[in-house]
Tab-separated table of C-alpha atoms in Angstrom:
chain	number	residue	atom	x	y	z
A	1	MET	CA	127.190	72.184	70.806
A	2	SER	CA	126.980	74.633	73.739
A	3	LEU	CA	127.762	78.334	73.410
A	4	ARG	CA	130.919	77.827	75.467
A	5	GLU	CA	132.121	75.106	73.085
A	6	SER	CA	131.088	77.178	70.084
A	7	LEU	CA	133.084	80.191	71.221
A	8	GLN	CA	136.131	78.150	72.149
A	9	SER	CA	136.098	76.029	68.989
A	10	SER	CA	135.564	78.974	66.624
A	11	ALA	CA	139.124	80.191	67.116
A	12	ILE	CA	141.165	79.734	63.971
A	13	HIS	CA	144.141	77.368	63.886
A	14	GLY	CA	146.734	77.431	61.139
A	15	GLY	CA	145.931	78.996	57.792
A	16	ALA	CA	147.369	79.523	54.349
A	17	ASP	CA	147.064	82.380	51.891
A	18	TYR	CA	143.499	82.752	50.654
A	19	GLU	CA	141.071	85.219	49.164
A	20	THR	CA	138.817	86.584	51.901
A	21	PRO	CA	135.116	87.295	51.441
A	22	TYR	CA	136.050	90.969	51.234
A	23	GLY	CA	138.548	90.645	48.393
A	24	ASN	CA	141.751	91.405	50.357
A	25	ARG	CA	144.794	89.208	49.853
A	26	LEU	CA	146.022	88.322	53.333
A	27	ASP	CA	148.959	86.296	54.632
A	28	GLY	CA	147.923	83.347	56.786
A	29	THR	CA	150.088	84.523	59.706
A	30	HIS	CA	149.648	88.285	59.576
A	31	GLY	CA	147.098	91.026	59.168
A	32	VAL	CA	143.441	90.502	59.881
A	33	ILE	CA	143.780	86.743	60.462
A	34	LEU	CA	146.298	87.373	63.253
A	35	LEU	CA	144.045	89.997	64.781
A	36	LYS	CA	141.100	87.609	64.621
A	37	ARG	CA	143.074	84.943	66.471
A	38	GLN	CA	144.095	87.442	69.117
A	39	LEU	CA	140.508	88.558	69.569
A	40	HIS	CA	139.265	84.976	69.872
A	41	SER	CA	141.859	84.193	72.504
A	42	ARG	CA	141.142	87.324	74.540
A	43	LEU	CA	137.358	86.877	74.273
A	44	VAL	CA	137.574	83.383	75.740
A	45	GLU	CA	139.649	84.773	78.596
A	46	THR	CA	137.530	87.828	79.416
A	47	MET	CA	133.919	86.902	78.696
A	48	ASP	CA	131.515	85.423	81.233
A	49	LEU	CA	130.570	82.302	79.255
A	50	GLY	CA	128.043	81.238	81.893
A	51	ALA	CA	126.130	84.504	81.503
A	52	LEU	CA	126.194	84.183	77.714
A	53	GLU	CA	124.329	80.869	77.914
A	54	ARG	CA	121.301	82.737	79.269
A	55	MET	CA	121.160	85.362	76.491
A	56	ASP	CA	119.084	85.236	73.337
A	57	SER	CA	120.699	85.666	69.913
A	58	ASP	CA	120.143	89.452	69.698
A	59	GLU	CA	121.618	90.021	73.148
A	60	LEU	CA	124.565	87.781	72.289
A	61	LYS	CA	125.234	89.658	69.066
A	62	SER	CA	125.238	92.982	70.889
A	63	TYR	CA	127.357	91.590	73.721
A	64	LEU	CA	129.956	90.177	71.308
A	65	LYS	CA	130.235	93.527	69.557
A	66	LEU	CA	130.861	95.380	72.807
A	67	ALA	CA	133.285	92.685	73.993
A	68	VAL	CA	135.358	92.895	70.798
A	69	GLN	CA	135.473	96.675	70.998
A	70	LYS	CA	136.595	96.469	74.639
A	71	VAL	CA	139.387	93.979	73.861
A	72	VAL	CA	140.630	96.144	70.982
A	73	ARG	CA	140.591	99.197	73.234
A	74	ASP	CA	142.175	97.518	76.279
A	75	ASP	CA	144.896	95.751	74.273
A	76	ARG	CA	145.500	98.829	72.100
A	77	LEU	CA	145.276	96.785	68.932
A	78	VAL	CA	146.002	98.778	65.772
A	79	ILE	CA	143.001	98.411	63.464
A	80	ASN	CA	140.978	100.851	61.385
A	81	GLU	CA	137.232	101.287	61.741
A	82	ALA	CA	136.317	99.342	58.594
A	83	ASP	CA	138.438	96.320	59.562
A	84	LEU	CA	137.037	96.424	63.100
A	85	ALA	CA	133.454	96.340	61.817
A	86	ARG	CA	134.395	93.466	59.523
A	87	LEU	CA	136.032	91.494	62.325
A	88	ILE	CA	133.062	92.035	64.623
A	89	SER	CA	130.760	90.655	61.925
A	90	GLU	CA	133.055	87.672	61.284
A	91	ILE	CA	133.327	86.775	64.978
A	92	GLN	CA	129.549	87.071	65.413
A	93	ASP	CA	129.124	84.711	62.454
A	94	GLU	CA	131.695	82.298	63.914
A	95	VAL	CA	130.078	82.112	67.337
A	96	LEU	CA	126.395	82.396	66.453
A	97	GLY	CA	126.312	81.165	62.858
A	98	LEU	CA	128.305	79.153	60.357
A	99	GLY	CA	131.333	81.357	59.906
A	100	PRO	CA	132.214	82.608	56.401
A	101	ILE	CA	129.141	81.061	54.747
A	102	GLU	CA	126.683	82.816	57.099
A	103	PRO	CA	126.163	85.728	54.626
A	104	LEU	CA	125.274	83.164	51.935
A	105	LEU	CA	122.598	81.701	54.191
A	106	LEU	CA	121.084	85.165	54.504
A	107	ASP	CA	121.018	85.703	50.731
A	108	PRO	CA	117.513	84.772	49.488
A	109	ASN	CA	118.821	84.258	45.941
A	110	VAL	CA	121.179	81.432	46.955
A	111	SER	CA	119.566	77.998	46.670
A	112	ASP	CA	122.625	75.746	47.088
A	113	ILE	CA	125.929	76.233	48.908
A	114	LEU	CA	128.614	73.785	47.783
A	115	VAL	CA	131.890	73.729	49.727
A	116	ASN	CA	134.345	71.589	47.737
A	117	SER	CA	137.248	72.426	50.063
A	118	TYR	CA	138.015	75.103	52.632
A	119	ASN	CA	138.960	77.632	49.934
A	120	THR	CA	136.665	76.539	47.079
A	121	ILE	CA	132.997	77.434	47.544
A	122	TYR	CA	130.277	77.558	44.899
A	123	VAL	CA	126.666	78.719	45.112
A	124	GLU	CA	123.646	78.265	42.896
A	125	ARG	CA	121.659	81.362	42.003
A	126	LYS	CA	118.637	81.114	39.712
A	127	GLY	CA	119.649	77.631	38.637
A	128	ARG	CA	123.231	78.521	37.695
A	129	LEU	CA	126.426	77.669	39.585
A	130	GLU	CA	129.005	80.360	40.294
A	131	ARG	CA	132.185	80.405	42.351
A	132	THR	CA	132.388	82.779	45.303
A	133	ARG	CA	135.376	84.588	46.793
A	134	ILE	CA	134.478	83.313	50.238
A	135	ALA	CA	136.813	80.884	52.013
A	136	PHE	CA	137.341	79.190	55.349
A	137	GLU	CA	140.690	79.639	57.095
A	138	SER	CA	141.694	75.976	56.888
A	139	ASP	CA	140.421	72.402	56.809
A	140	ALA	CA	140.250	72.506	60.612
A	141	HIS	CA	138.060	75.607	60.474
A	142	LEU	CA	135.657	74.001	57.997
A	143	LEU	CA	135.526	70.819	60.094
A	144	LYS	CA	134.572	72.841	63.188
A	145	ILE	CA	131.633	74.360	61.321
A	146	ILE	CA	130.530	70.917	60.113
A	147	GLU	CA	130.710	69.579	63.682
A	148	LYS	CA	128.593	72.511	64.863
A	149	ILE	CA	125.908	71.740	62.259
A	150	VAL	CA	125.671	68.012	62.952
A	151	GLY	CA	125.916	68.515	66.719
A	152	ARG	CA	122.745	70.606	66.681
A	153	VAL	CA	120.687	67.631	65.481
A	154	GLY	CA	122.348	65.064	67.720
A	155	ARG	CA	124.533	63.487	65.053
A	156	ARG	CA	128.283	63.066	64.793
A	157	ILE	CA	131.002	62.998	62.184
A	158	ASP	CA	134.477	61.533	62.629
A	159	GLU	CA	136.825	59.038	61.006
A	160	SER	CA	134.637	56.116	62.030
A	161	SER	CA	131.523	57.836	60.654
A	162	PRO	CA	132.806	60.189	57.928
A	163	MET	CA	129.479	60.901	56.195
A	164	VAL	CA	126.390	62.538	57.659
A	165	ASP	CA	123.043	63.996	56.620
A	166	ALA	CA	121.707	66.764	58.821
A	167	ARG	CA	119.595	69.904	58.610
A	168	LEU	CA	119.747	73.536	59.591
A	169	PRO	CA	117.156	75.194	61.847
A	170	ASP	CA	115.380	76.597	58.763
A	171	GLY	CA	114.966	73.076	57.339
A	172	SER	CA	117.770	73.302	54.774
A	173	ARG	CA	119.307	69.917	54.000
A	174	VAL	CA	122.995	69.380	54.774
A	175	ASN	CA	125.390	66.656	53.667
A	176	ALA	CA	128.975	66.515	54.900
A	177	ILE	CA	131.811	64.135	54.124
A	178	ILE	CA	135.318	64.238	55.561
A	179	PRO	CA	138.650	62.444	55.110
A	180	PRO	CA	139.572	59.696	54.556
A	181	LEU	CA	136.607	59.511	52.135
A	182	ALA	CA	137.006	63.119	50.942
A	183	LEU	CA	140.509	63.282	49.476
A	184	ASP	CA	140.864	67.073	49.366
A	185	GLY	CA	139.604	67.811	52.867
A	186	PRO	CA	136.087	68.167	54.314
A	187	ALA	CA	133.268	68.864	51.848
A	188	LEU	CA	129.904	70.388	52.692
A	189	SER	CA	126.705	70.655	50.630
A	190	ILE	CA	123.696	72.707	51.743
A	191	ARG	CA	120.395	72.480	49.857
A	192	ARG	CA	118.461	75.539	50.938
A	193	PHE	CA	114.753	76.241	51.136
A	194	SER	CA	113.175	79.642	50.822
A	195	ALA	CA	112.314	81.411	54.058
A	196	VAL	CA	108.692	81.557	52.922
A	197	PRO	CA	107.553	78.172	51.522
A	198	LEU	CA	106.774	78.305	47.806
A	199	GLN	CA	103.174	78.054	46.665
A	200	MET	CA	101.704	76.720	43.428
A	201	SER	CA	101.385	80.322	42.246
A	202	ASN	CA	105.177	80.630	42.408
A	203	LEU	CA	105.627	77.586	40.148
A	204	LEU	CA	103.162	79.100	37.687
A	205	GLU	CA	105.083	82.366	37.756
A	206	TYR	CA	108.341	80.514	37.068
A	207	GLY	CA	106.757	78.627	34.163
A	208	ALA	CA	107.221	75.223	35.800
A	209	LEU	CA	103.732	74.106	34.747
A	210	THR	CA	100.446	75.397	33.305
A	211	ASP	CA	97.249	76.504	35.016
A	212	GLU	CA	95.524	73.318	33.848
A	213	MET	CA	98.241	71.117	35.341
A	214	ALA	CA	98.084	73.021	38.637
A	215	ILE	CA	94.306	72.582	38.844
A	216	ILE	CA	94.586	68.850	38.210
A	217	LEU	CA	97.393	68.299	40.736
A	218	GLY	CA	95.460	70.180	43.403
A	219	ALA	CA	92.308	68.179	42.660
A	220	LEU	CA	94.221	64.893	42.848
A	221	VAL	CA	95.548	65.724	46.317
A	222	LYS	CA	92.149	66.865	47.590
A	223	ALA	CA	90.555	63.650	46.313
A	224	LYS	CA	93.123	61.526	48.224
A	225	THR	CA	94.909	60.100	45.202
A	226	ASN	CA	98.156	58.203	45.831
A	227	MET	CA	100.923	59.879	43.848
A	228	LEU	CA	104.616	59.403	43.142
A	229	ILE	CA	106.847	62.390	42.331
A	230	SER	CA	109.815	61.314	40.228
A	231	GLY	CA	112.909	63.201	39.158
A	232	GLY	CA	116.672	63.527	39.267
A	233	THR	CA	118.842	65.116	41.938
A	234	GLY	CA	118.076	68.803	42.342
A	235	SER	CA	115.038	68.674	40.071
A	236	GLY	CA	112.671	70.047	42.722
A	237	LYS	CA	110.939	66.864	43.902
A	238	THR	CA	110.809	67.862	47.576
A	239	THR	CA	109.733	71.410	46.746
A	240	LEU	CA	106.848	70.098	44.631
A	241	LEU	CA	105.900	67.583	47.337
A	242	ASN	CA	105.768	70.388	49.880
A	243	ILE	CA	103.603	72.530	47.592
A	244	MET	CA	101.207	69.704	46.741
A	245	SER	CA	100.804	68.858	50.429
A	246	GLY	CA	99.338	72.328	50.857
A	247	TYR	CA	96.124	71.061	49.231
A	248	ILE	CA	95.523	68.536	52.017
A	249	PRO	CA	92.527	69.636	54.129
A	250	GLU	CA	93.376	70.961	57.588
A	251	ASN	CA	91.117	68.467	59.346
A	252	GLU	CA	93.264	65.479	58.313
A	253	ARG	CA	96.008	63.873	60.407
A	254	ILE	CA	99.293	63.795	58.479
A	255	ILE	CA	102.379	61.713	59.314
A	256	THR	CA	105.627	62.714	57.556
A	257	ILE	CA	108.618	60.345	57.408
A	258	GLU	CA	112.041	61.572	56.296
A	259	ASP	CA	115.736	60.783	56.534
A	260	ALA	CA	116.498	64.437	57.237
A	261	ALA	CA	113.403	66.485	58.055
A	262	GLU	CA	112.868	69.164	55.411
A	263	LEU	CA	109.131	69.179	54.661
A	264	ARG	CA	107.342	72.209	56.072
A	265	LEU	CA	103.646	71.465	56.075
A	266	GLN	CA	101.318	74.295	57.057
A	267	GLN	CA	98.452	72.172	58.406
A	268	PRO	CA	97.901	72.114	62.188
A	269	HIS	CA	97.627	68.317	62.571
A	270	VAL	CA	101.061	67.067	61.506
A	271	VAL	CA	103.372	64.541	63.197
A	272	ARG	CA	106.938	64.641	61.879
A	273	LEU	CA	109.153	61.546	62.091
A	274	GLU	CA	112.850	61.345	61.270
A	275	THR	CA	115.210	58.396	60.964
A	276	ARG	CA	118.098	57.897	63.380
A	277	PRO	CA	121.576	56.640	62.390
A	278	PRO	CA	123.402	54.004	64.470
A	279	ASN	CA	125.387	55.131	67.499
A	280	MET	CA	129.128	54.657	68.012
A	281	GLU	CA	128.561	51.008	68.920
A	282	GLY	CA	126.662	50.437	65.680
A	283	SER	CA	123.276	49.978	67.336
A	284	GLY	CA	120.162	52.086	67.824
A	285	GLU	CA	119.488	52.723	64.146
A	286	VAL	CA	115.885	53.500	63.195
A	287	ASN	CA	115.309	53.440	59.430
A	288	GLN	CA	112.406	54.624	57.293
A	289	ARG	CA	110.896	51.179	57.121
A	290	ALA	CA	110.524	51.025	60.905
A	291	LEU	CA	108.944	54.480	60.899
A	292	VAL	CA	106.489	53.545	58.133
A	293	LYS	CA	105.406	50.484	60.116
A	294	ASN	CA	105.017	52.554	63.265
A	295	SER	CA	103.076	55.278	61.460
A	296	LEU	CA	100.359	52.765	60.580
A	297	ARG	CA	99.613	52.492	64.311
A	298	MET	CA	99.285	56.274	64.666
A	299	ARG	CA	95.875	56.615	62.981
A	300	PRO	CA	97.093	58.615	59.941
A	301	ASP	CA	94.796	60.075	57.314
A	302	ARG	CA	97.804	60.673	55.080
A	303	ILE	CA	101.335	59.307	55.065
A	304	ILE	CA	103.976	61.417	53.337
A	305	ILE	CA	107.412	59.871	52.820
A	306	GLY	CA	110.115	62.363	51.870
A	307	GLU	CA	111.790	59.858	49.558
A	308	VAL	CA	111.582	56.084	49.130
A	309	ARG	CA	114.996	54.539	48.699
A	310	GLY	CA	114.903	51.081	50.305
A	311	GLY	CA	112.878	48.395	52.027
A	312	GLU	CA	110.210	50.849	53.192
A	313	VAL	CA	108.751	50.737	49.676
A	314	ILE	CA	106.976	47.433	50.333
A	315	ASP	CA	105.373	48.768	53.524
A	316	MET	CA	104.381	51.946	51.688
A	317	LEU	CA	102.693	49.960	48.911
A	318	GLN	CA	100.873	47.821	51.459
A	319	ALA	CA	99.672	50.946	53.261
A	320	MET	CA	98.440	52.446	49.994
A	321	ASN	CA	96.535	49.229	49.299
A	322	THR	CA	94.930	48.981	52.742
A	323	GLY	CA	93.018	52.221	53.111
A	324	HIS	CA	95.734	54.860	53.553
A	325	GLU	CA	94.715	56.899	50.544
A	326	GLY	CA	96.214	60.201	49.545
A	327	SER	CA	99.795	59.148	50.299
A	328	LEU	CA	102.607	61.096	48.627
A	329	THR	CA	106.295	60.344	48.151
A	330	THR	CA	109.249	61.052	45.888
A	331	ILE	CA	111.747	58.818	44.108
A	332	HIS	CA	114.920	59.324	42.083
A	333	ALA	CA	114.296	58.391	38.443
A	334	ASN	CA	114.793	59.920	35.008
A	335	THR	CA	111.341	59.053	33.635
A	336	ALA	CA	107.943	58.059	34.968
A	337	ARG	CA	108.413	54.527	33.623
A	338	ASP	CA	111.855	54.283	35.257
A	339	SER	CA	110.324	55.216	38.603
A	340	LEU	CA	108.170	52.075	38.559
A	341	VAL	CA	111.188	49.954	37.644
A	342	ARG	CA	113.049	51.449	40.586
A	343	LEU	CA	110.189	50.544	42.924
A	344	GLU	CA	110.449	46.948	41.754
A	345	ASN	CA	114.227	46.942	42.199
A	346	MET	CA	113.960	48.324	45.725
A	347	VAL	CA	111.614	45.540	46.728
A	348	GLY	CA	113.993	42.964	45.261
A	349	LEU	CA	117.044	44.475	46.978
A	350	SER	CA	115.236	44.551	50.325
A	351	GLY	CA	115.147	40.728	50.295
A	352	TYR	CA	111.450	40.205	49.615
A	353	ASN	CA	110.636	37.168	47.496
A	354	VAL	CA	107.614	38.468	45.613
A	355	GLN	CA	106.476	37.339	42.189
A	356	GLN	CA	106.958	40.087	39.630
A	357	LYS	CA	103.332	40.073	38.510
A	358	ALA	CA	102.041	40.212	42.090
A	359	LEU	CA	104.343	43.144	42.858
A	360	ARG	CA	103.255	45.019	39.766
A	361	GLN	CA	99.621	44.456	40.705
A	362	GLN	CA	100.376	46.067	44.077
A	363	ILE	CA	101.971	49.048	42.330
A	364	VAL	CA	98.980	49.437	40.003
A	365	SER	CA	96.505	49.172	42.884
A	366	GLY	CA	98.505	51.479	45.152
A	367	ILE	CA	99.709	54.315	42.915
A	368	SER	CA	97.475	56.222	40.509
A	369	VAL	CA	99.625	59.059	39.160
A	370	VAL	CA	103.332	59.669	38.528
A	371	VAL	CA	104.515	63.285	38.252
A	372	GLN	CA	107.892	63.678	36.536
A	373	VAL	CA	109.992	66.764	37.285
A	374	ALA	CA	113.288	67.771	35.708
A	375	ARG	CA	115.957	70.406	35.925
A	376	LEU	CA	116.642	71.698	32.413
A	377	SER	CA	120.027	72.703	31.030
A	378	ASP	CA	119.333	76.379	31.789
A	379	GLY	CA	118.781	75.576	35.469
A	380	ARG	CA	115.000	75.955	35.463
A	381	ARG	CA	112.803	73.231	36.927
A	382	LYS	CA	109.688	72.037	35.143
A	383	ILE	CA	107.048	69.353	35.471
A	384	THR	CA	107.814	67.485	32.278
A	385	SER	CA	105.128	64.796	32.471
A	386	ILE	CA	101.993	63.794	34.359
A	387	GLN	CA	101.103	60.148	33.736
A	388	GLU	CA	98.298	57.948	34.968
A	389	ILE	CA	98.892	54.301	35.808
A	390	SER	CA	95.947	52.831	33.953
A	391	GLY	CA	96.261	49.101	34.696
A	392	MET	CA	98.022	46.004	33.393
A	393	GLU	CA	98.205	44.209	30.063
A	394	GLY	CA	99.530	40.732	30.752
A	395	ASP	CA	102.544	41.228	32.990
A	396	MET	CA	103.171	44.853	31.945
A	397	ILE	CA	102.031	47.997	33.748
A	398	THR	CA	100.273	50.349	31.344
A	399	MET	CA	100.545	54.124	31.637
A	400	GLN	CA	98.974	56.998	29.727
A	401	GLU	CA	100.420	60.483	29.576
A	402	ILE	CA	98.040	63.300	30.458
A	403	PHE	CA	100.425	66.270	30.078
A	404	THR	CA	103.936	66.653	28.705
A	405	PHE	CA	106.556	69.347	28.208
A	406	GLU	CA	108.147	69.292	24.757
A	407	GLN	CA	111.523	70.999	24.410
A	408	THR	CA	111.752	72.656	20.993
A	409	ALA	CA	115.023	74.627	21.014
A	410	VAL	CA	117.676	76.403	23.045
A	411	ALA	CA	117.948	80.196	22.733
A	412	PRO	CA	121.345	81.890	22.131
A	413	ASP	CA	121.492	82.846	25.833
A	414	GLY	CA	121.075	79.190	26.841
A	415	THR	CA	117.391	79.428	27.773
A	416	VAL	CA	115.456	76.251	26.998
A	417	LEU	CA	112.413	76.848	24.789
A	418	GLY	CA	109.457	74.515	24.760
A	419	ARG	CA	105.755	74.078	25.280
A	420	PHE	CA	103.310	72.245	27.478
A	421	ARG	CA	100.716	70.110	25.762
A	422	ALA	CA	97.809	67.957	26.904
A	423	SER	CA	97.624	64.558	25.245
A	424	GLY	CA	93.872	64.833	24.797
A	425	ILE	CA	93.247	61.711	26.874
A	426	ARG	CA	90.625	62.047	29.568
A	427	PRO	CA	92.147	60.084	32.469
A	428	ARG	CA	90.340	57.405	34.401
A	429	PHE	CA	90.872	59.312	37.627
A	430	ALA	CA	88.531	62.062	36.362
A	431	ASP	CA	85.500	59.907	37.244
A	432	ARG	CA	86.971	59.151	40.678
A	433	LEU	CA	87.477	62.872	41.315
A	434	GLN	CA	83.923	63.592	40.127
A	435	ALA	CA	82.565	61.050	42.622
A	436	ARG	CA	84.577	62.668	45.419
A	437	GLY	CA	83.253	66.129	44.752
A	438	VAL	CA	86.276	67.474	42.837
A	439	PRO	CA	85.101	67.565	39.202
A	440	LEU	CA	87.470	68.399	36.342
A	441	ALA	CA	86.248	70.373	33.334
A	442	ASP	CA	86.754	68.737	29.930
A	443	HIS	CA	88.659	71.738	28.527
A	444	LEU	CA	91.550	70.993	30.928
A	445	PHE	CA	92.506	68.064	28.693
A	446	ASP	CA	92.139	69.879	25.354
A	447	PRO	CA	95.274	69.104	23.259
A	448	ASN	CA	94.813	72.330	21.300
A	449	ARG	CA	95.540	74.442	24.385
A	450	ILE	CA	99.308	74.703	23.855
A	451	GLN	CA	101.329	76.990	26.110
A	452	ASP	CA	104.864	78.034	25.256
A	453	ARG	CA	107.122	78.409	28.303
């Protein structure tokens, strides 16, 4: 969306009573809302939109402030200094940002922004949901913001295509759905990522795992071990994948494949690929499977798939079994065992006619470790299990748990109490890591080293 379109479309149409971000009860046809409409209309008339296209964001912000002040002065609008400052900020957010939710995007403590309807907005802070007093002016206003978001990444949303996945410039993941599928008006969900990517030290500080687990995960990545990160929605799978990718040496060529690009790898040799939805005629779609196949021709040292959810799983397993070691991906599943069942189901649903035993042999040969993550009832995320795929007994895949998190109680304030414990099993991959120059000390697997978290 161009700046001209952004300025013209940010004007507010209609409006009912609502609670503003500033706590004032306003009538939808009077007060500050009416002034804002007047300012929008006059700005479109008086500003040189062609000149604005050539300005950077700081210049635009300053220019908008001066322009609003000039319109107020020239039209002799009655407004006090506090309301004027507020309106200037709101109009800057409308034109340059995402309107009322722009302050939430600037709040480092907000991890999720959930817009259920134009006047019902929740955020997640420190793992807990809370309702805000922020609101859009109307359904039309919210829809304009959604169109601005999806337009930036070359996607569209309308009645013929009422659902869309997109991303913000900072990599935050966006999902929007509009009527007729959303019965109460447009809905918007934003999964945010911290401005500075989290490191393993941050997970240790938050109590998401132990030092021993961190050492082992880092060693597994360095030794080019194929791993699957499993967990439910919002459990931190992508965050953990991003952190673990930080252990990949800088001299390796990495190909990332995602539906909506959100991984932020720090290595210099990274090629990022993103799927493309079909156009208005229903053609031109490029799915993850096509990208996985293409990536094999790009001389990758590592292939990282943001999440496997369809037919690409068979190509991923084949890649893992044909020399593309060190591949990483995530999958939605409640347990490590369930994640392997889901892999099998995906292959079946993709139309492949593969014998169950042959498929399971591919899984065993391709994937060495499953890392299970979970979001606990108190909102904290933890790595609840690290399991090694050890082989097959008959037709069954065998797994052995290396580390586990045992929940023991819930404190009066709702905090989950528990402890991390090693099973005492020395995994088979320890010898592989030793051979690759990443040895693991025996004390890392000592079951007597219990850590309460």
